[in-house]
Amino acid sequence: MAEWIFTKERHNSGEGNILRLFDEKKDVCVDGETGALILGKIWALFGAPYDGGSSEVFYHYEVKAEKSGGETAHLIVDQYNDMPTIRYADGGEAAARALAEAIERTAPADYEWSAVYDDYDVKITYSVRNGKAYSEEEPTDMDFFGG
């Protein structure tokens, strides 16, 4: 059976269905260190995210999955509301599950990535250094409502 090949590639599809990277059976958020470790594994596969770093989407990747027989799927890997997910269109579940397995077995890259969560006036920084994941929070003291 042919293996999937994954490449980081911009596209405008992949939405619709969701596969959670932490535990697909539970609708739970991940703790900071787990989220940092997952991002480190994704970073090792694809490098830095295209964008993110905001309260809406912590990070965002667009991935094209291909098999030698010509089968393709477009996937979106991101973290929204502390839930790392792979989103895929109908017909892309096999590719999404294969990517989840690839992420799981990949050693994390060293990196640092931050986002400001406006609703909570906090900056969250994920990082991996020498294989150990870290998550740090610091207040931003931002006042968006003039209070």
PDB file of C-alpha atoms in Angstrom:
ATOM      1  CA  MET A   1       0.000   0.000   0.000  1.00  0.00           C
ATOM      2  CA  ALA A   2       1.415   3.371  -1.009  1.00  0.00           C
ATOM      3  CA  GLU A   3       2.463   5.796   1.710  1.00  0.00           C
ATOM      4  CA  TRP A   4       1.187   9.346   1.853  1.00  0.00           C
ATOM      5  CA  ILE A   5       3.665  12.133   1.084  1.00  0.00           C
ATOM      6  CA  PHE A   6       3.004  15.447   2.838  1.00  0.00           C
ATOM      7  CA  THR A   7       4.160  18.869   1.636  1.00  0.00           C
ATOM      8  CA  LYS A   8       3.505  22.322   3.024  1.00  0.00           C
ATOM      9  CA  GLU A   9       1.520  24.085   0.299  1.00  0.00           C
ATOM     10  CA  ARG A  10      -0.940  26.988   0.278  1.00  0.00           C
ATOM     11  CA  HIS A  11      -4.482  26.086  -0.746  1.00  0.00           C
ATOM     12  CA  ASN A  12      -8.052  27.122  -0.033  1.00  0.00           C
ATOM     13  CA  SER A  13      -9.594  23.819   0.939  1.00  0.00           C
ATOM     14  CA  GLY A  14      -9.469  21.236   3.673  1.00  0.00           C
ATOM     15  CA  GLU A  15     -12.287  22.464   5.861  1.00  0.00           C
ATOM     16  CA  GLY A  16     -15.318  20.520   6.962  1.00  0.00           C
ATOM     17  CA  ASN A  17     -14.234  17.562   9.085  1.00  0.00           C
ATOM     18  CA  ILE A  18     -12.012  17.647  12.164  1.00  0.00           C
ATOM     19  CA  LEU A  19      -9.528  15.134  13.570  1.00  0.00           C
ATOM     20  CA  ARG A  20      -8.203  16.128  16.997  1.00  0.00           C
ATOM     21  CA  LEU A  21      -4.488  15.550  17.471  1.00  0.00           C
ATOM     22  CA  PHE A  22      -4.554  15.110  21.250  1.00  0.00           C
ATOM     23  CA  ASP A  23      -7.397  12.657  21.774  1.00  0.00           C
ATOM     24  CA  GLU A  24     -10.073  12.387  19.120  1.00  0.00           C
ATOM     25  CA  LYS A  25     -12.483  10.722  21.545  1.00  0.00           C
ATOM     26  CA  LYS A  26     -12.585  13.698  23.899  1.00  0.00           C
ATOM     27  CA  ASP A  27     -13.601  17.282  23.289  1.00  0.00           C
ATOM     28  CA  VAL A  28     -10.852  18.658  25.504  1.00  0.00           C
ATOM     29  CA  CYS A  29      -8.200  21.308  25.335  1.00  0.00           C
ATOM     30  CA  VAL A  30      -4.554  20.363  25.694  1.00  0.00           C
ATOM     31  CA  ASP A  31      -2.318  21.704  28.429  1.00  0.00           C
ATOM     32  CA  GLY A  32       0.448  24.076  27.390  1.00  0.00           C
ATOM     33  CA  GLU A  33       3.317  21.598  27.389  1.00  0.00           C
ATOM     34  CA  THR A  34       1.341  19.065  25.330  1.00  0.00           C
ATOM     35  CA  GLY A  35       0.389  21.789  22.841  1.00  0.00           C
ATOM     36  CA  ALA A  36       4.021  22.915  22.650  1.00  0.00           C
ATOM     37  CA  LEU A  37       5.197  19.348  22.021  1.00  0.00           C
ATOM     38  CA  ILE A  38       2.628  18.803  19.255  1.00  0.00           C
ATOM     39  CA  LEU A  39       3.652  22.056  17.551  1.00  0.00           C
ATOM     40  CA  GLY A  40       7.321  21.009  17.835  1.00  0.00           C
ATOM     41  CA  LYS A  41       6.550  17.781  15.990  1.00  0.00           C
ATOM     42  CA  ILE A  42       4.628  19.642  13.272  1.00  0.00           C
ATOM     43  CA  TRP A  43       7.483  22.185  13.036  1.00  0.00           C
ATOM     44  CA  ALA A  44       9.942  19.312  12.505  1.00  0.00           C
ATOM     45  CA  LEU A  45       7.883  18.111   9.533  1.00  0.00           C
ATOM     46  CA  PHE A  46       7.022  21.449   7.886  1.00  0.00           C
ATOM     47  CA  GLY A  47       9.042  24.276   9.420  1.00  0.00           C
ATOM     48  CA  ALA A  48       7.454  27.458  10.728  1.00  0.00           C
ATOM     49  CA  PRO A  49       3.689  27.943  10.373  1.00  0.00           C
ATOM     50  CA  TYR A  50       2.320  30.154   7.610  1.00  0.00           C
ATOM     51  CA  ASP A  51       0.594  32.365  10.109  1.00  0.00           C
ATOM     52  CA  GLY A  52      -1.189  32.417  13.402  1.00  0.00           C
ATOM     53  CA  GLY A  53       0.062  33.860  16.614  1.00  0.00           C
ATOM     54  CA  SER A  54      -3.292  35.429  17.455  1.00  0.00           C
ATOM     55  CA  SER A  55      -6.146  34.701  19.821  1.00  0.00           C
ATOM     56  CA  GLU A  56      -8.102  33.179  16.927  1.00  0.00           C
ATOM     57  CA  VAL A  57      -5.551  30.671  15.627  1.00  0.00           C
ATOM     58  CA  PHE A  58      -2.360  29.941  17.535  1.00  0.00           C
ATOM     59  CA  TYR A  59      -0.678  28.454  14.434  1.00  0.00           C
ATOM     60  CA  HIS A  60      -1.790  27.472  10.919  1.00  0.00           C
ATOM     61  CA  TYR A  61      -0.410  25.075   8.293  1.00  0.00           C
ATOM     62  CA  GLU A  62      -1.823  24.087   4.924  1.00  0.00           C
ATOM     63  CA  VAL A  63      -0.660  20.669   3.777  1.00  0.00           C
ATOM     64  CA  LYS A  64      -1.081  18.743   0.544  1.00  0.00           C
ATOM     65  CA  ALA A  65      -1.166  14.951   0.904  1.00  0.00           C
ATOM     66  CA  GLU A  66      -0.411  12.780  -2.141  1.00  0.00           C
ATOM     67  CA  LYS A  67      -0.219   9.069  -2.878  1.00  0.00           C
ATOM     68  CA  SER A  68       1.646   7.543  -5.818  1.00  0.00           C
ATOM     69  CA  GLY A  69      -1.646   6.502  -7.461  1.00  0.00           C
ATOM     70  CA  GLY A  70      -2.641  10.142  -7.816  1.00  0.00           C
ATOM     71  CA  GLU A  71      -4.915  10.385  -4.775  1.00  0.00           C
ATOM     72  CA  THR A  72      -4.624  13.818  -3.112  1.00  0.00           C
ATOM     73  CA  ALA A  73      -6.103  15.608  -0.131  1.00  0.00           C
ATOM     74  CA  HIS A  74      -5.733  19.136   1.198  1.00  0.00           C
ATOM     75  CA  LEU A  75      -5.416  19.412   4.956  1.00  0.00           C
ATOM     76  CA  ILE A  76      -5.272  22.269   7.447  1.00  0.00           C
ATOM     77  CA  VAL A  77      -3.327  21.782  10.674  1.00  0.00           C
ATOM     78  CA  ASP A  78      -3.927  24.381  13.356  1.00  0.00           C
ATOM     79  CA  GLN A  79      -4.645  25.046  16.989  1.00  0.00           C
ATOM     80  CA  TYR A  80      -7.837  26.902  17.785  1.00  0.00           C
ATOM     81  CA  ASN A  81      -9.059  27.299  21.376  1.00  0.00           C
ATOM     82  CA  ASP A  82      -6.256  25.057  22.681  1.00  0.00           C
ATOM     83  CA  MET A  83      -7.327  22.156  20.446  1.00  0.00           C
ATOM     84  CA  PRO A  84      -4.689  21.042  17.915  1.00  0.00           C
ATOM     85  CA  THR A  85      -6.559  19.635  14.913  1.00  0.00           C
ATOM     86  CA  ILE A  86      -6.285  18.458  11.338  1.00  0.00           C
ATOM     87  CA  ARG A  87      -9.188  19.685   9.232  1.00  0.00           C
ATOM     88  CA  TYR A  88     -10.025  17.932   5.985  1.00  0.00           C
ATOM     89  CA  ALA A  89     -12.689  17.896   3.283  1.00  0.00           C
ATOM     90  CA  ASP A  90     -14.833  14.860   2.529  1.00  0.00           C
ATOM     91  CA  GLY A  91     -12.659  12.035   1.241  1.00  0.00           C
ATOM     92  CA  GLY A  92      -9.579  13.214   3.159  1.00  0.00           C
ATOM     93  CA  GLU A  93      -9.917  11.216   6.370  1.00  0.00           C
ATOM     94  CA  ALA A  94      -7.289   8.598   5.441  1.00  0.00           C
ATOM     95  CA  ALA A  95      -4.770  11.332   4.671  1.00  0.00           C
ATOM     96  CA  ALA A  96      -5.630  13.169   7.911  1.00  0.00           C
ATOM     97  CA  ARG A  97      -5.145  10.008   9.979  1.00  0.00           C
ATOM     98  CA  ALA A  98      -1.851   9.247   8.207  1.00  0.00           C
ATOM     99  CA  LEU A  99      -0.631  12.783   8.941  1.00  0.00           C
ATOM    100  CA  ALA A 100      -1.673  12.438  12.607  1.00  0.00           C
ATOM    101  CA  GLU A 101       0.386   9.234  12.814  1.00  0.00           C
ATOM    102  CA  ALA A 102       3.365  10.956  11.142  1.00  0.00           C
ATOM    103  CA  ILE A 103       3.134  13.812  13.649  1.00  0.00           C
ATOM    104  CA  GLU A 104       2.920  11.383  16.577  1.00  0.00           C
ATOM    105  CA  ARG A 105       6.079   9.474  15.601  1.00  0.00           C
ATOM    106  CA  THR A 106       8.150  12.592  14.751  1.00  0.00           C
ATOM    107  CA  ALA A 107      10.681  13.962  17.231  1.00  0.00           C
ATOM    108  CA  PRO A 108      10.016  17.644  18.010  1.00  0.00           C
ATOM    109  CA  ALA A 109      12.145  20.436  16.569  1.00  0.00           C
ATOM    110  CA  ASP A 110      13.533  23.201  18.750  1.00  0.00           C
ATOM    111  CA  TYR A 111      11.485  26.372  18.197  1.00  0.00           C
ATOM    112  CA  GLU A 112       9.680  29.263  19.881  1.00  0.00           C
ATOM    113  CA  TRP A 113       6.238  30.623  18.906  1.00  0.00           C
ATOM    114  CA  SER A 114       4.052  33.219  20.652  1.00  0.00           C
ATOM    115  CA  ALA A 115       0.510  34.532  20.500  1.00  0.00           C
ATOM    116  CA  VAL A 116      -1.375  37.264  22.309  1.00  0.00           C
ATOM    117  CA  TYR A 117      -4.800  36.236  23.559  1.00  0.00           C
ATOM    118  CA  ASP A 118      -6.639  39.557  23.543  1.00  0.00           C
ATOM    119  CA  ASP A 119      -9.653  38.300  25.506  1.00  0.00           C
ATOM    120  CA  TYR A 120      -7.450  37.426  28.479  1.00  0.00           C
ATOM    121  CA  ASP A 121      -4.665  40.037  28.100  1.00  0.00           C
ATOM    122  CA  VAL A 122      -2.036  37.304  28.070  1.00  0.00           C
ATOM    123  CA  LYS A 123       0.852  36.373  25.805  1.00  0.00           C
ATOM    124  CA  ILE A 124       1.427  32.623  25.494  1.00  0.00           C
ATOM    125  CA  THR A 125       4.756  31.276  24.273  1.00  0.00           C
ATOM    126  CA  TYR A 126       5.257  27.672  23.231  1.00  0.00           C
ATOM    127  CA  SER A 127       8.767  26.321  22.762  1.00  0.00           C
ATOM    128  CA  VAL A 128      10.825  23.167  22.618  1.00  0.00           C
ATOM    129  CA  ARG A 129      14.458  23.173  23.702  1.00  0.00           C
ATOM    130  CA  ASN A 130      16.527  19.994  23.529  1.00  0.00           C
ATOM    131  CA  GLY A 131      13.401  17.859  23.196  1.00  0.00           C
ATOM    132  CA  LYS A 132      11.615  19.326  26.248  1.00  0.00           C
ATOM    133  CA  ALA A 133       8.387  21.280  25.716  1.00  0.00           C
ATOM    134  CA  TYR A 134       7.620  24.540  27.534  1.00  0.00           C
ATOM    135  CA  SER A 135       4.597  26.804  27.773  1.00  0.00           C
ATOM    136  CA  GLU A 136       4.818  30.252  29.350  1.00  0.00           C
ATOM    137  CA  GLU A 137       2.181  32.878  29.990  1.00  0.00           C
ATOM    138  CA  GLU A 138       2.733  36.534  30.749  1.00  0.00           C
ATOM    139  CA  PRO A 139       0.265  39.400  31.121  1.00  0.00           C
ATOM    140  CA  THR A 140       0.182  41.934  28.316  1.00  0.00           C
ATOM    141  CA  ASP A 141      -1.480  44.782  30.216  1.00  0.00           C
ATOM    142  CA  MET A 142      -3.392  45.630  27.046  1.00  0.00           C
ATOM    143  CA  ASP A 143      -6.498  47.769  27.415  1.00  0.00           C
ATOM    144  CA  PHE A 144      -8.670  47.435  24.324  1.00  0.00           C
ATOM    145  CA  PHE A 145     -11.768  48.985  25.835  1.00  0.00           C
ATOM    146  CA  GLY A 146     -10.306  52.132  27.373  1.00  0.00           C
ATOM    147  CA  GLY A 147     -11.127  51.008  30.920  1.00  0.00           C
TER     148      GLY A 147
END
